[in-house]
Each structure stands twice: as C-alpha cells, then as structure tokens.
C-alpha cells in the first residue's frame, strides 16, 4: 500500500469539512474516538474471555462413576438415618 502524501491528506481534510461542516467536525472526531476506544475495549475482553475457558470436561464414564459414588453415599446416609425397628416387632418384609 502506498503512503499518503500532503496533497492527499489535504483533499481528505477538505472532503471532511464539506461533509460535516467546520463546527461539527471536532464533535464527529470525538465521537469516532470514543467509539474506537469502546470497540478496542470490547475486543480485548473477548480475547481475555478465551483465556479463561475451563479445563476439559470429564468423560461420560467418569461422570457416571461420580454419580454412582454420590448415590451410594446418599443411600448409606439414608440407611443410617432410619430408626431401627423395635425389638418386640419384626421388621416389615421388603425393607
């Protein structure tokens, strides 16, 4: 790409003045600068979010094993919480 010379810069400046007017040109430049700053901040946040990705998910087999372990612990806790049947009455069948 070729570099812009003084003549090309002058033509671009004249076109901007004609398009936006001399009074609104500073406000337009400020708005453009703010928009560019916000855009850069948001794109940097997107790049930072990519770095914060969680580690690989455990396999389905690993997840199933963990669930089975939790279920076994819950069953053991539920059995420990059940009151023992009175000594004079036998336990009901099926329990």
Backbone as a ProteinNet text record, in pm:
[ID]
protein_1_A
[PRIMARY]
XXXXXXXXXXXXXXXXXXXXXXXXXXXXXXXXXXXXXXXXXXXXXXXXXXXXXXXXXXXXXXXXXXXXXXXXXXXXXXXXXXXXXXXXXXXXXXX
[TERTIARY]
83.4	0	88.6	54	135.6	99.9	195.2	171.8	101.1	26.2	-44.5	51.2	45.3	125.3	44.8	108.2	40.9	-79	-71.5	-182.9	-305.2	-284.3	-397	-459.5	-375.6	-427	-509.3	-463.3	-536.2	-671.9	-675.7	-802.2	-899.4	-850.1	-936	-989.8	-905.7	-949.8	-1058.1	-1042.5	-1142.6	-1275.2	-1268.4	-1390.2	-1461.2	-1385.5	-1446.9	-1512.4	-1446.8	-1504.5	-1632.3	-1632	-1752.2	-1866	-1832.7	-1935.7	-1996	-1911.2	-1958.1	-1968.3	-1904.3	-1905.9	-1795.6	-1747.3	-1634.6	-1672.4	-1798.3	-1840	-1860.6	-1909.1	-1939.1	-1820.7	-1716.1	-1602	-1533.7	-1508.4	-1448.1	-1537.2	-1668.7	-1760	-1760.8	-1757.8	-1755.1	-1626.8	-1514.9	-1387.2	-1387.8	-1443.6	-1452.7	-1539.8	-1653.1	-1743	-1675.9	-1603.3	-1531.5	-1425.1	-1353.7	-1251.5	-1311.8	-1424.7	-1492.7	-1537.5	-1595.6	-1642.2	-1526	-1414.7	-1296.9	-1242.5	-1242.2	-1194.4	-1283.1	-1415.5	-1509.5	-1492	-1475.4	-1455.6	-1329.6	-1220.7	-1095.5	-1110.9	-1180.3	-1200.3	-1282.2	-1386.3	-1470.5	-1396.3	-1317.2	-1243	-1135.4	-1076.3	-977.3	-1044.5	-1168.5	-1242.9	-1272.5	-1304.3	-1330.1	-1205.7	-1090.1	-965.4	-935.9	-963	-940	-1034.6	-1159	-1255.4	-1209.5	-1142.1	-1092.3	-987	-909.4	-806	-865.2	-987.4	-1049.9	-1136.8	-1120.1	-1202.1	-1170.8	-1272.9	-1248.4	-1170.2	-1114.6	-1041.7	-1138.4	-1083.5	-1165	-1264	-1383.6	-1488.1	-1452.4	-1487.9	-1462	-1546.3	-1499.3	-1570.4	-1703.7	-1788.6	-1919.2	-1902.8	-1804.5	-1780.6	-1740.1	-1655.2	-1611.2	-1729	-1813.3	-1930.5	-2025.1	-2044.8	-2132.9	-2076.3	-1945.1	-1881.9	-1901.1	-1885	-1903.2	-2048	-2142.9	-2284.1	-2316.6	-2261.1	-2284.2	-2227.4	-2109.4	-2049.2	-2136.6	-2188.1	-2275.1	-2403.9	-2460.7	-2583.3	-2558	-2443.3	-2411.6	-2397	-2333.4	-2319.1	-2455	-2542.7	-2676.6	-2756.5	-2746.2	-2817.3	-2765.1	-2631.9	-2573.8	-2619.2	-2625.8	-2673	-2818.8	-2900.3	-3043.3	-3064.1	-2985.5	-2996.4	-2957.1	-2856.2	-2810.9	-2914.2	-2991.2	-3090.8	-3220	-3244.7	-3368.7	-3364.1	-3476	-3477.5	-3484.6	-3422.2	-3425.4	-3563.3	-3614.6	-3745.9	-3738.2	-3847.3	-3846.6	-3812.6	-3752.9	-3708.2	-3825.9	-3943.7	-4056.2	-4132.5	-4111.6	-4178.9	-4074.3	-4100.1	-4004.4	-4014.3	-3909.1	-3905.1	-4002.4	-4071	-4164.5	-4088.5	-4151	-4083.1	-4058.9	-3947.1	-3915.8	-3827.5	-3794.6	-3707.3	-3576.5
-116.8	0	124	222	343.2	437.1	519.6	614.3	737.9	803.6	925	1043.5	1125.2	1247.6	1364	1483.2	1602.5	1640.9	1620.2	1655.4	1570.5	1439.9	1350.3	1379.6	1409.1	1442.1	1570.2	1668.9	1795.2	1772.7	1688.9	1660.6	1590.1	1494.1	1422.9	1519.9	1612.2	1710	1800.4	1843.9	1930.9	1854.3	1727.8	1648.7	1634.8	1609.8	1600.5	1731.7	1842.8	1972.9	1996.3	1959.3	1977.8	1885.9	1762.3	1667.8	1703.3	1732.4	1751	1896.8	1986.3	2126.1	2152.2	2273.7	2308.6	2303.5	2332.1	2333.8	2192.5	2101.8	1967.8	1872.3	1910.3	1821.6	1779.3	1869.2	1823.8	1725.5	1749.6	1656.7	1520.6	1523.2	1398.3	1321.4	1390.2	1324.5	1266.8	1340.5	1289.7	1165.3	1168.8	1053.2	932.5	956.5	847.1	789.7	876.5	830.9	748.9	794	718.5	582.1	580	454	357.3	407.8	324.4	271.3	355.3	313	203	217.9	117	-13.7	-2.1	-121.6	-196.2	-124.9	-188.6	-255	-189.6	-247.4	-375.7	-375.5	-494.5	-609.1	-580.1	-687.9	-743.5	-660.6	-712.9	-800.3	-766.3	-851.5	-987.4	-988.3	-1114.8	-1201.8	-1141.7	-1218.1	-1269.2	-1189.1	-1232.4	-1345.7	-1341.2	-1447.5	-1581	-1578.4	-1702.2	-1766.3	-1686.8	-1740.2	-1802.4	-1764.7	-1812	-1935.9	-2006.5	-2124	-2231.8	-2305.9	-2410.9	-2526.3	-2608.9	-2725.9	-2822.6	-2923.5	-3020.5	-3087.7	-3113.8	-3178.5	-3325.7	-3383.1	-3526.2	-3608.8	-3729.8	-3816.4	-3859.8	-3914.1	-3960.7	-4073.4	-4159.1	-4268.3	-4213.7	-4112.2	-4050.5	-3984.3	-3914.9	-3852.2	-3957.4	-4068.6	-4175.5	-4236.2	-4258.1	-4314.4	-4222.4	-4091.2	-3995.5	-3995.6	-4002.1	-4005.2	-4131.9	-4245.5	-4370.1	-4362.4	-4301.1	-4285.3	-4197.1	-4087.4	-3998.3	-4069.4	-4148.2	-4221.2	-4322.6	-4389.6	-4488.2	-4419.8	-4303.2	-4228.9	-4185.5	-4140.6	-4098.2	-4216.2	-4330.9	-4449.5	-4490.2	-4486.8	-4524.3	-4426.8	-4298.2	-4198.5	-4217.3	-4254.3	-4275.9	-4398.5	-4503.4	-4624.3	-4595.2	-4510.6	-4477.6	-4391.4	-4312.9	-4224.8	-4297.1	-4417	-4490	-4541.5	-4527.7	-4583.5	-4735.7	-4799.7	-4946.2	-4989.7	-5102.8	-5148.9	-5192	-5178.4	-5220.9	-5368.7	-5405.7	-5543.6	-5639.7	-5596.5	-5687.5	-5709	-5620.7	-5639.4	-5669.4	-5765.3	-5792.8	-5682.7	-5670.4	-5570.3	-5612	-5516	-5549.4	-5612.4	-5704.3	-5767.8	-5667.4	-5686.7	-5598.8	-5482.4	-5459.8	-5348.2	-5396.9
0	0	0	-79.9	-85.5	29.2	66.1	175.1	120.4	207.6	168.3	172.8	72.6	69.8	124.1	127.6	179.3	95.4	-33.5	-121.4	-93.5	-76.4	-48.7	87.4	187.1	320.9	315.2	239.8	226.3	159.3	57.2	-11.7	83	160.9	256.6	361.2	410	509.9	452.7	328.3	265.1	250	213.1	197.3	332.6	440	572.7	613.6	588.2	624.2	545.4	418.1	337.4	382.9	421	463	598.5	697	834.1	876.2	807.3	847.2	948.5	950.9	1037.2	1185.1	1217.9	1359	1414.7	1331.4	1380.3	1366.7	1298.5	1276.9	1407.2	1504.7	1631.2	1707.7	1709.4	1776.9	1707.6	1575.7	1499.8	1528.8	1534.9	1564.1	1705.9	1802.6	1940.4	1947	1880.3	1878.7	1815.1	1708.1	1642.6	1736.2	1806.8	1901.8	2015.2	2070	2176.4	2126.1	2007.7	1950.8	1929.7	1880.4	1858.8	1991.6	2095.4	2227.6	2285	2272.8	2322.1	2245.1	2114.2	2031.2	2072.4	2094.8	2136.4	2272.8	2365.7	2499.1	2491.1	2411.2	2398.8	2331.7	2229.6	2163.9	2255.6	2340.8	2434.6	2539.9	2580	2673.6	2610.9	2481.9	2414.7	2413.9	2388.9	2390.5	2530.4	2633.1	2771.1	2808.9	2759.2	2788.5	2731.2	2617	2558	2646.7	2718.9	2807	2932.2	2969.5	3092.9	3072.6	2959.5	2934.7	3037.1	3081.6	3181.7	3121.1	3206.8	3160.9	3093.7	3031.1	2958.6	3052.6	3002.6	3080.8	3100.1	3215.7	3235.4	3138.7	3109.8	3016.7	3077.2	2992.1	3039.6	3140.7	3118.4	3213.1	3348.9	3349	3475	3545.3	3471.1	3530.3	3588	3516.4	3565	3693.2	3698	3817.4	3936.9	3916	4025.4	4074.9	3981.4	4021	4099.8	4057.8	4130.4	4271.9	4285.4	4418.6	4507.7	4451.5	4528.8	4568.4	4478	4508.6	4619.8	4614.7	4718.7	4854.3	4857	4983.8	5036.5	4946.9	4989.9	5044.7	4976.3	5025.3	5162.5	5180.2	5309.7	5417.9	5385.6	5482.2	5515.6	5416.8	5441	5527.6	5505.7	5588.1	5732.4	5751.7	5886.9	5959.1	5885.6	5947.1	5983.2	5924.6	5954.2	6097.3	6168	6304	6297.6	6390.9	6398	6444.8	6392.6	6437.5	6583.6	6656.7	6797.1	6807.4	6917	6936.5	6945.7	6995.1	7011	6880.6	6777.4	6649.9	6542.2	6456.8	6347.7	6242.3	6166	6058.4	5949.5	5884.3	5777.4	5659.4	5588.8	5475.5	5363.7	5291.8	5178.3	5214.3	5339.6	5376.8	5424.4
[MASK]
+++++++++++++++++++++++++++++++++++++++++++++++++++++++++++++++++++++++++++++++++++++++++++++++

